[in-house]
PDB file of C-alpha atoms in Angstrom:
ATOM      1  CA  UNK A   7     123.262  74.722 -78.537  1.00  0.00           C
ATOM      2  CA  UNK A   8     126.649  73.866 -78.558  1.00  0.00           C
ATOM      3  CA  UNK A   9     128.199  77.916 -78.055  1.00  0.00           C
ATOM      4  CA  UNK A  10     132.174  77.158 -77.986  1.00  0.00           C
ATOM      5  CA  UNK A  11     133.483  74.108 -78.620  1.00  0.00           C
ATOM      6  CA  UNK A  12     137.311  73.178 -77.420  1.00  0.00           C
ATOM      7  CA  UNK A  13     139.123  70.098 -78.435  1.00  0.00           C
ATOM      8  CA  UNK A  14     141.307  68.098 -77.338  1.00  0.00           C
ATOM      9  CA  UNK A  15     139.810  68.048 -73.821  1.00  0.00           C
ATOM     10  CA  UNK A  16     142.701  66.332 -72.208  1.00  0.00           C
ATOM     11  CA  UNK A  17     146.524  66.060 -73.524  1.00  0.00           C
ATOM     12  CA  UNK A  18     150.035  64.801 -72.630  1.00  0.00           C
ATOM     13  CA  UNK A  19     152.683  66.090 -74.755  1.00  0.00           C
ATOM     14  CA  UNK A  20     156.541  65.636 -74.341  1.00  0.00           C
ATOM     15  CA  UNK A  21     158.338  68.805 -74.109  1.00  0.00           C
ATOM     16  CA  UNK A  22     159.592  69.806 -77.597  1.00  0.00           C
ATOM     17  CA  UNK A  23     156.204  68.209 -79.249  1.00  0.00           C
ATOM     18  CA  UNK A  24     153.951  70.595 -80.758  1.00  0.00           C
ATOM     19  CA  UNK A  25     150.021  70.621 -80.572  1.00  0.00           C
ATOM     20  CA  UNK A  26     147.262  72.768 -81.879  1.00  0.00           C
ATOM     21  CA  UNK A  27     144.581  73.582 -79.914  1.00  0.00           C
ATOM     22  CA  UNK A  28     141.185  73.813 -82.153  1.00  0.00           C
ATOM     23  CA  UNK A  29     138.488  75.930 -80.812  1.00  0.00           C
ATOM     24  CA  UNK A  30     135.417  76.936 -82.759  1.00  0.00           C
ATOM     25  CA  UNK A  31     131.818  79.224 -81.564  1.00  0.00           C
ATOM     26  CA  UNK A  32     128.876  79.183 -83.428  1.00  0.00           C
ATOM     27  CA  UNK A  33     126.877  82.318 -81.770  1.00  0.00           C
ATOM     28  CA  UNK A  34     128.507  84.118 -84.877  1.00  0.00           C
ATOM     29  CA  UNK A  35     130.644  86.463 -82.570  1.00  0.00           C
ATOM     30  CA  UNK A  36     133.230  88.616 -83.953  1.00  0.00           C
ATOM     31  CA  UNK A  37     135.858  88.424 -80.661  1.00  0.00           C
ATOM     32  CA  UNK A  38     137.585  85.634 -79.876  1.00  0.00           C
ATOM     33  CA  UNK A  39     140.057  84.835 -77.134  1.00  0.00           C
ATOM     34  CA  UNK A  40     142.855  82.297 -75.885  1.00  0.00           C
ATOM     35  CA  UNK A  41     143.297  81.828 -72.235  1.00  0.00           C
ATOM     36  CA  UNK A  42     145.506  80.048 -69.752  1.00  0.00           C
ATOM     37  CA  UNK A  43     144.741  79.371 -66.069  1.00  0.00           C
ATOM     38  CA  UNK A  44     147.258  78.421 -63.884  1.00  0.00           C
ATOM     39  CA  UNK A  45     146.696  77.804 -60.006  1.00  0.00           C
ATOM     40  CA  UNK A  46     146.283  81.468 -57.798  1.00  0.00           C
ATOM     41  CA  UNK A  47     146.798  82.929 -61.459  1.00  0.00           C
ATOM     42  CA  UNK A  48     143.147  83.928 -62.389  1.00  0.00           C
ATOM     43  CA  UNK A  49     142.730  83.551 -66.141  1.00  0.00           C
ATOM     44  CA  UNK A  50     145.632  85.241 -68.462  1.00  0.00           C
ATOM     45  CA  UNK A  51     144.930  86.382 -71.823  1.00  0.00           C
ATOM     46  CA  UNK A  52     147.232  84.372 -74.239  1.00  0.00           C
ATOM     47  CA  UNK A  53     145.889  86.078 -77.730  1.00  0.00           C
ATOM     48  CA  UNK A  54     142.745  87.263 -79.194  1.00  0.00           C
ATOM     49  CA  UNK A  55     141.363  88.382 -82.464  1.00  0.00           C
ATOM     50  CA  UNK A  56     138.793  90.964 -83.342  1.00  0.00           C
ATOM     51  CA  UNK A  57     137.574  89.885 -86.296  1.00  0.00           C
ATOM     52  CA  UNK A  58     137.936  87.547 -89.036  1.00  0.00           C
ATOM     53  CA  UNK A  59     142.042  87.771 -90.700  1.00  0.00           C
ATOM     54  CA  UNK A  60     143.294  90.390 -87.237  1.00  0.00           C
ATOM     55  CA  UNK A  61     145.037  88.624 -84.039  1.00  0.00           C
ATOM     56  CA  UNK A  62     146.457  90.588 -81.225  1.00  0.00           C
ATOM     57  CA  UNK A  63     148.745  89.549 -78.496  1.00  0.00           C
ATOM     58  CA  UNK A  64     147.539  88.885 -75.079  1.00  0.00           C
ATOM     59  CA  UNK A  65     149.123  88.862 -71.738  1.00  0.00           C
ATOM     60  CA  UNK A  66     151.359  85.884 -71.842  1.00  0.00           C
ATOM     61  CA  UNK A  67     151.985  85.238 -75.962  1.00  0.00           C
ATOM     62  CA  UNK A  68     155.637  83.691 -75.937  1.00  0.00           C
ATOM     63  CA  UNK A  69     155.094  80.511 -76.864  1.00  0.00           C
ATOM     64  CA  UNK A  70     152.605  79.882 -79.055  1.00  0.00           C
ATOM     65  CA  UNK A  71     150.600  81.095 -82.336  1.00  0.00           C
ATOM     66  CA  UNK A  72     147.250  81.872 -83.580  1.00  0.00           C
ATOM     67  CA  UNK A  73     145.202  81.133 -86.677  1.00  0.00           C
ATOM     68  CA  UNK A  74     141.941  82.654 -87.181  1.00  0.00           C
ATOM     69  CA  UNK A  75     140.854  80.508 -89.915  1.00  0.00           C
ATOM     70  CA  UNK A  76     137.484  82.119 -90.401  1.00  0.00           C
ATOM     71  CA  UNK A  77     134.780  83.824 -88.504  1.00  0.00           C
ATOM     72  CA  UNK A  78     133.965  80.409 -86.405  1.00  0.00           C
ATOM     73  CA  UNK A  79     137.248  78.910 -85.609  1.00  0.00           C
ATOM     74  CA  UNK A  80     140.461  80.313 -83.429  1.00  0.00           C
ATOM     75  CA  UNK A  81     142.621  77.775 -82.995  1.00  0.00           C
ATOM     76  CA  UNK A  82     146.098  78.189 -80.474  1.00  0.00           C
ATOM     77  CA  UNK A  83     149.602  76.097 -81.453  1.00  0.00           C
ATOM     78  CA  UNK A  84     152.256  75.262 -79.142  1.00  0.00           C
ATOM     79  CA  UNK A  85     155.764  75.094 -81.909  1.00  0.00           C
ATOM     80  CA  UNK A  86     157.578  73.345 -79.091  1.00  0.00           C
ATOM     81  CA  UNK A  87     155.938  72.622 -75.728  1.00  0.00           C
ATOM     82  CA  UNK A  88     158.052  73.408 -72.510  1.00  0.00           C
ATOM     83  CA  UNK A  89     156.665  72.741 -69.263  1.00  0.00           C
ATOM     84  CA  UNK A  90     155.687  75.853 -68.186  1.00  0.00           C
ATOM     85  CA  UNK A  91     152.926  75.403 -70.531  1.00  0.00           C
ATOM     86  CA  UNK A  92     151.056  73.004 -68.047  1.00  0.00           C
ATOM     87  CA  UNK A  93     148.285  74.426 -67.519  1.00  0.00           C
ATOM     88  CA  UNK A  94     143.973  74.650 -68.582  1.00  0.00           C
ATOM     89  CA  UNK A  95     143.424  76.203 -71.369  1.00  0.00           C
ATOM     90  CA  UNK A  96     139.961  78.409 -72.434  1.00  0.00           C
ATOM     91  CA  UNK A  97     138.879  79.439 -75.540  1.00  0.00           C
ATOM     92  CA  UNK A  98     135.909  82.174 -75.685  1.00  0.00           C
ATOM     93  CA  UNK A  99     133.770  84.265 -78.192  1.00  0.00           C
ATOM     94  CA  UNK A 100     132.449  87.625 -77.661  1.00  0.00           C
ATOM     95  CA  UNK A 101     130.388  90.227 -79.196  1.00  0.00           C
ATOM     96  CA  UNK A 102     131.633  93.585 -78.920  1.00  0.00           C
ATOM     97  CA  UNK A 103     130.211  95.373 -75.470  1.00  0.00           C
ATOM     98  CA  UNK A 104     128.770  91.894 -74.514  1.00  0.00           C
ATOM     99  CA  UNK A 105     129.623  89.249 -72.673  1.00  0.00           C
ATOM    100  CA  UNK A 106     132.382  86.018 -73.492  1.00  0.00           C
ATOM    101  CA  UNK A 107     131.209  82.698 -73.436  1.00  0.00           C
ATOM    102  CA  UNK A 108     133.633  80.218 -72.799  1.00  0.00           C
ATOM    103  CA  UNK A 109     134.565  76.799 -74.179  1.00  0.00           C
ATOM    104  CA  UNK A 110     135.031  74.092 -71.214  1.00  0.00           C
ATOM    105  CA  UNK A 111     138.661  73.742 -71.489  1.00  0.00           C
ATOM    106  CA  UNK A 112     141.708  71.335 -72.326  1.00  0.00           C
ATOM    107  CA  UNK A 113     143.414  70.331 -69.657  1.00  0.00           C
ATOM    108  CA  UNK A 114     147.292  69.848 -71.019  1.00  0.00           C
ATOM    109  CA  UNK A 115     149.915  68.516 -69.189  1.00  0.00           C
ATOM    110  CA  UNK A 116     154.072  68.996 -71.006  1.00  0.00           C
ATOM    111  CA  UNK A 117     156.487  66.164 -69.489  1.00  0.00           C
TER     112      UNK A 117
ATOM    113  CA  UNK B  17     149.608  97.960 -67.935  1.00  0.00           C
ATOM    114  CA  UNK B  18     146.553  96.771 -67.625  1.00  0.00           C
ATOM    115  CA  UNK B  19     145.781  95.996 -64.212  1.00  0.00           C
ATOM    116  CA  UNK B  20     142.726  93.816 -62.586  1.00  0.00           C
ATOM    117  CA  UNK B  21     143.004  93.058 -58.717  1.00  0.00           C
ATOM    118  CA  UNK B  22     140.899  90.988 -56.827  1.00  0.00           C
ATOM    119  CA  UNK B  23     140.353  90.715 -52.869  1.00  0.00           C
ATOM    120  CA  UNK B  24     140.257  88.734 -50.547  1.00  0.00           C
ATOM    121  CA  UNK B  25     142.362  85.708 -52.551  1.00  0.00           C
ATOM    122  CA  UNK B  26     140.087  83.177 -50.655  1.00  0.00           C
ATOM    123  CA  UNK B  27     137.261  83.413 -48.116  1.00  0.00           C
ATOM    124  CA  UNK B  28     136.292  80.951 -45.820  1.00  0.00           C
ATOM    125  CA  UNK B  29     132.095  81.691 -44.277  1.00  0.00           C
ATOM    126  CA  UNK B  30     129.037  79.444 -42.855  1.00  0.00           C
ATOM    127  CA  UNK B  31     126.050  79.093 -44.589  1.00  0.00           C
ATOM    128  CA  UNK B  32     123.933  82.359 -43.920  1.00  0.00           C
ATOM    129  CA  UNK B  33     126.583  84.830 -43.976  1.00  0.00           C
ATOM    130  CA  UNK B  34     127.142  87.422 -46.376  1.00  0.00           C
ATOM    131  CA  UNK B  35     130.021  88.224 -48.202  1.00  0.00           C
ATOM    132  CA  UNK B  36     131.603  91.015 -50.268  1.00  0.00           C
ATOM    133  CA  UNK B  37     133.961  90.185 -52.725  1.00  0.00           C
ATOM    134  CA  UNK B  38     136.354  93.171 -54.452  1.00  0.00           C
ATOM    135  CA  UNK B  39     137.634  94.259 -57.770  1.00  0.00           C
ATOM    136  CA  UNK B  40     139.558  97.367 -58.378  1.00  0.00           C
ATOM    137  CA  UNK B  41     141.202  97.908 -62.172  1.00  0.00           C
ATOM    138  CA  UNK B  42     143.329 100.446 -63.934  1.00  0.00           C
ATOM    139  CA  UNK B  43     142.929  99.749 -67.662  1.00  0.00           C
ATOM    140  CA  UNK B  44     143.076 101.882 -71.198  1.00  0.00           C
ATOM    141  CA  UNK B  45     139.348 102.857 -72.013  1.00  0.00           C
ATOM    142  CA  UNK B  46     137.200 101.010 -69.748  1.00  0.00           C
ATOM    143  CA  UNK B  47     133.918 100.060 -71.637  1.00  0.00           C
ATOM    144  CA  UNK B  48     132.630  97.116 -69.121  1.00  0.00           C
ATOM    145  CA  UNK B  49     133.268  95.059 -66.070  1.00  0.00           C
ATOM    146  CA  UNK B  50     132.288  91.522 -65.474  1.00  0.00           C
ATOM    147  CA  UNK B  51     131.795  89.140 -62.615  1.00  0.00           C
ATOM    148  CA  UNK B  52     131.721  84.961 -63.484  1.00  0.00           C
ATOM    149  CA  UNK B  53     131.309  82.120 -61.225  1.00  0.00           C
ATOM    150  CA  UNK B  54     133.682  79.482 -62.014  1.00  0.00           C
ATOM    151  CA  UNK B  55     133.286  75.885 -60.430  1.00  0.00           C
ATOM    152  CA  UNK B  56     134.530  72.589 -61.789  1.00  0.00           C
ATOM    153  CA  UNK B  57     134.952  73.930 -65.144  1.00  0.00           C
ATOM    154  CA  UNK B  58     134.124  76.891 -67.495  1.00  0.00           C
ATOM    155  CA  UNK B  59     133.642  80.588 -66.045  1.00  0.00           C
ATOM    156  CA  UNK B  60     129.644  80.829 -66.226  1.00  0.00           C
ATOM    157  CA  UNK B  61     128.402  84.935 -66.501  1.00  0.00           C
ATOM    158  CA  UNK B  62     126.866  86.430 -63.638  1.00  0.00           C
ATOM    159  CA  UNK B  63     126.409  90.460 -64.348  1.00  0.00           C
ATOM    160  CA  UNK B  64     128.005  92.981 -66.848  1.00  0.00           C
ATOM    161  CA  UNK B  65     128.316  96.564 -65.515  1.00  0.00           C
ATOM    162  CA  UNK B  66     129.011  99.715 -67.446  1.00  0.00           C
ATOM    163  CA  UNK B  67     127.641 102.578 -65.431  1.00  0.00           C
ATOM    164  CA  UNK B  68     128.077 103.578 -62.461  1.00  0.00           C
ATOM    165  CA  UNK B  69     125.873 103.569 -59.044  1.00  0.00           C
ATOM    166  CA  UNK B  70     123.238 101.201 -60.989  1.00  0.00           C
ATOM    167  CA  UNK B  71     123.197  97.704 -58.731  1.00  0.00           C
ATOM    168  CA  UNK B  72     122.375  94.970 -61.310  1.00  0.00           C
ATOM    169  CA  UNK B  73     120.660  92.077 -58.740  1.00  0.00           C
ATOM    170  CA  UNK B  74     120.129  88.556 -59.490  1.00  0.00           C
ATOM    171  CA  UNK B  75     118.759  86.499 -56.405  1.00  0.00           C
ATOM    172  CA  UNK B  76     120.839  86.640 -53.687  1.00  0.00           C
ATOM    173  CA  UNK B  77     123.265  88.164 -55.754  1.00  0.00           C
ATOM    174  CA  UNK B  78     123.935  91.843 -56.564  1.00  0.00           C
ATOM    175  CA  UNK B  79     126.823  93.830 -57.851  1.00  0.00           C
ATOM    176  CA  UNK B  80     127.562  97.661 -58.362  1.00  0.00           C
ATOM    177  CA  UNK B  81     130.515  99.661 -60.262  1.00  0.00           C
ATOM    178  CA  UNK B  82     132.296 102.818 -59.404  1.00  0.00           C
ATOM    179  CA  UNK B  83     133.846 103.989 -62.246  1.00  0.00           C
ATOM    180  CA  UNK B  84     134.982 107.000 -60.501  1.00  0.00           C
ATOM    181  CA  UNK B  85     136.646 105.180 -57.676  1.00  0.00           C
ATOM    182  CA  UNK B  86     137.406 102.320 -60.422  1.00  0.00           C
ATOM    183  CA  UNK B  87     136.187  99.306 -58.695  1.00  0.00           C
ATOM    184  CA  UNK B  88     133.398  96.592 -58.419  1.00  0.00           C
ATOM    185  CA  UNK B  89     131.573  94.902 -55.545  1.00  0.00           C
ATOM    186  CA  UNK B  90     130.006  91.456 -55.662  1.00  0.00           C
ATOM    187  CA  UNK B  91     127.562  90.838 -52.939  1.00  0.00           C
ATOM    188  CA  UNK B  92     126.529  87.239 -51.955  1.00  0.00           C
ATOM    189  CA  UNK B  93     123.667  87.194 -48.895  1.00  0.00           C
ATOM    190  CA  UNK B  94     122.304  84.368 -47.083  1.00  0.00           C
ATOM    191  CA  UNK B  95     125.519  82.365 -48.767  1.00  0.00           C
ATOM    192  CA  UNK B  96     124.744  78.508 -49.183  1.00  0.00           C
ATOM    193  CA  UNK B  97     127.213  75.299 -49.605  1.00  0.00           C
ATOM    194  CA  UNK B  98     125.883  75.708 -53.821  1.00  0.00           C
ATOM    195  CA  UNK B  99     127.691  79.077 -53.987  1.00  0.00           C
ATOM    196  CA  UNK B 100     131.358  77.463 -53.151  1.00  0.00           C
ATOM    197  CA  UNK B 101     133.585  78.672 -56.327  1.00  0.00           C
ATOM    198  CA  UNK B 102     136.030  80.975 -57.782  1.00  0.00           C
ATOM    199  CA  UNK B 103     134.649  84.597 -58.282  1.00  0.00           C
ATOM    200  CA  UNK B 104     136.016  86.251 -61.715  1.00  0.00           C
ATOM    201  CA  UNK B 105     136.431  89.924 -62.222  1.00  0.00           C
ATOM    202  CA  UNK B 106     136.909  90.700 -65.997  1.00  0.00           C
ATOM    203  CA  UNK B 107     137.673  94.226 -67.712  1.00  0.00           C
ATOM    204  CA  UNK B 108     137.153  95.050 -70.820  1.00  0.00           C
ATOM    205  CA  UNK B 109     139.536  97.443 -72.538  1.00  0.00           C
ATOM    206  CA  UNK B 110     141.093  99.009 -75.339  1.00  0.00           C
ATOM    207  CA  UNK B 111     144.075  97.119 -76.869  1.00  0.00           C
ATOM    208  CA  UNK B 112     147.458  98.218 -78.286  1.00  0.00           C
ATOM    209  CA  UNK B 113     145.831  97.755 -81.748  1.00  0.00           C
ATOM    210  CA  UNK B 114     142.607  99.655 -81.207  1.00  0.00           C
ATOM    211  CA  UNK B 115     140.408  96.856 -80.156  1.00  0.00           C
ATOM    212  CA  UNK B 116     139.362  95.487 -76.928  1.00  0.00           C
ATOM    213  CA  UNK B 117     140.248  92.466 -74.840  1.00  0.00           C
ATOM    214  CA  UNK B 118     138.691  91.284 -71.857  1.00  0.00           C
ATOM    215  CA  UNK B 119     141.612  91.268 -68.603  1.00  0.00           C
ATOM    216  CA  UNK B 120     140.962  89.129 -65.512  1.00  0.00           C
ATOM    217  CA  UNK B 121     141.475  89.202 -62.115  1.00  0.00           C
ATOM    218  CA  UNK B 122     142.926  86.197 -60.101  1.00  0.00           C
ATOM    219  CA  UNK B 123     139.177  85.391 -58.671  1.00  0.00           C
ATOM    220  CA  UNK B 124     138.396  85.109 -55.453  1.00  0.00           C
ATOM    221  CA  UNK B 125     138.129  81.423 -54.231  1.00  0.00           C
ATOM    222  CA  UNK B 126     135.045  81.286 -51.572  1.00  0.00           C
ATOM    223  CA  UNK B 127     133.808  78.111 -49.261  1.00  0.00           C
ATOM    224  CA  UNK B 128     131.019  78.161 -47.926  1.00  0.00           C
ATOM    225  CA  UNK B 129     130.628  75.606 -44.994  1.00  0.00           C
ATOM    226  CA  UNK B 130     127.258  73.345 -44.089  1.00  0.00           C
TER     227      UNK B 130
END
């Protein structure tokens, strides 16, 4: 039963490195979704896709890009990290009209 | 623009109270509202509400939606130390492109004290 599966789990990156988050679900939802939590910040929607070859924008999108590879896998790249983007990161997969599941995070730190 | 708000920010009680914990929203096509428990880690589901005046219960636990009114009430009785965490309020709604996203709040961080 593994549901949504993040990696990396923890990461230092110097600002100006890039990194790709991977995420991939195996409860064969449709929805999938990028989000960053920050401290008194609640969860913020980064980007999301629908469905297989769509992504939308989120909340907070500057910064980064999406791939929807295929139905399983979302995965979320930083081009050139800045240290605003300290923060944990949550990938989740969805049905549509059910509930998200989410990954257990990546905690990244940007020095 | 979407909006999910969340009160009180944080809530310190003693074990045995009861609390009630707030969401209000303004979104683009409502079709659901959601309530998650976050602790040490991931956000784990508690109830998903899409009509209103139905109180979906769970335990000690209950929640109700006023879609009218546009807001959400998580109730927590007899509260004990195990139900310390950040509450989650989660909209789902209709995106820019036609499909929906889910929009949070920024929780509710409760303590519950021995």
């Amino acid at each position: 039963n593994a549901g949504v599966t993040q990696t990396p789990k923890f990461q230092v990156l110097k600002t100006g490195q890039s990194m790709t988050l991977q995420c991939a679900q195996d409860m064969n939802h449709n929805s999938m979704y990028w989000y960053r939590q920050d401290p008194g910040m609640g969860l913020r929607l980064i980007y999301y896709s629908a469905s297989e070859g769509t992504t939308d924008k989120g909340e907070v999108p500057n910064g980064y890009n999406v791939s929807r590879l295929n139905k399983r896998e979302f995965s979320l790249r930083l081009e050139s990290a800045a240290p605003s983007q300290t923060s944990v990161y949550f990938c989740a997969s969805g049905g549509s009209g059910n509930t998200i599941y989410f990954g257990e995070g990546s905690w990244l730190t940007v020095v | 623009e979407d909006k999910v708000v969340q009160s009180p920010l944080s809530l310190v009680v003693h074990e045995g109270d009861t609390v009630t914990l707030n969401c209000s929203y303004e979104v683009t096509n409502f079709r659901s509202l959601l309530w998650y428990k976050q602790e040490k880690k991931a956000p784990t589901f508690l109830f998903m509400l899409t009509s209103s005046g139905i109180e979906k219960k769970s335990g000690r636990l209950s929640s109700i939606l006023d879609k009218k009114e546009l807001f959400s009430i998580l109730n927590i009785t007899a509260t004990q130390t195990g139900d310390s965490a950040i509450y989650l309020c989660a909209v789902e709604a209709l995106g820019a492109s036609g499909t929906y996203k889910y929009i949070f709040g920024t929780g509710t961080r409760l303590k519950v004290l021995a």
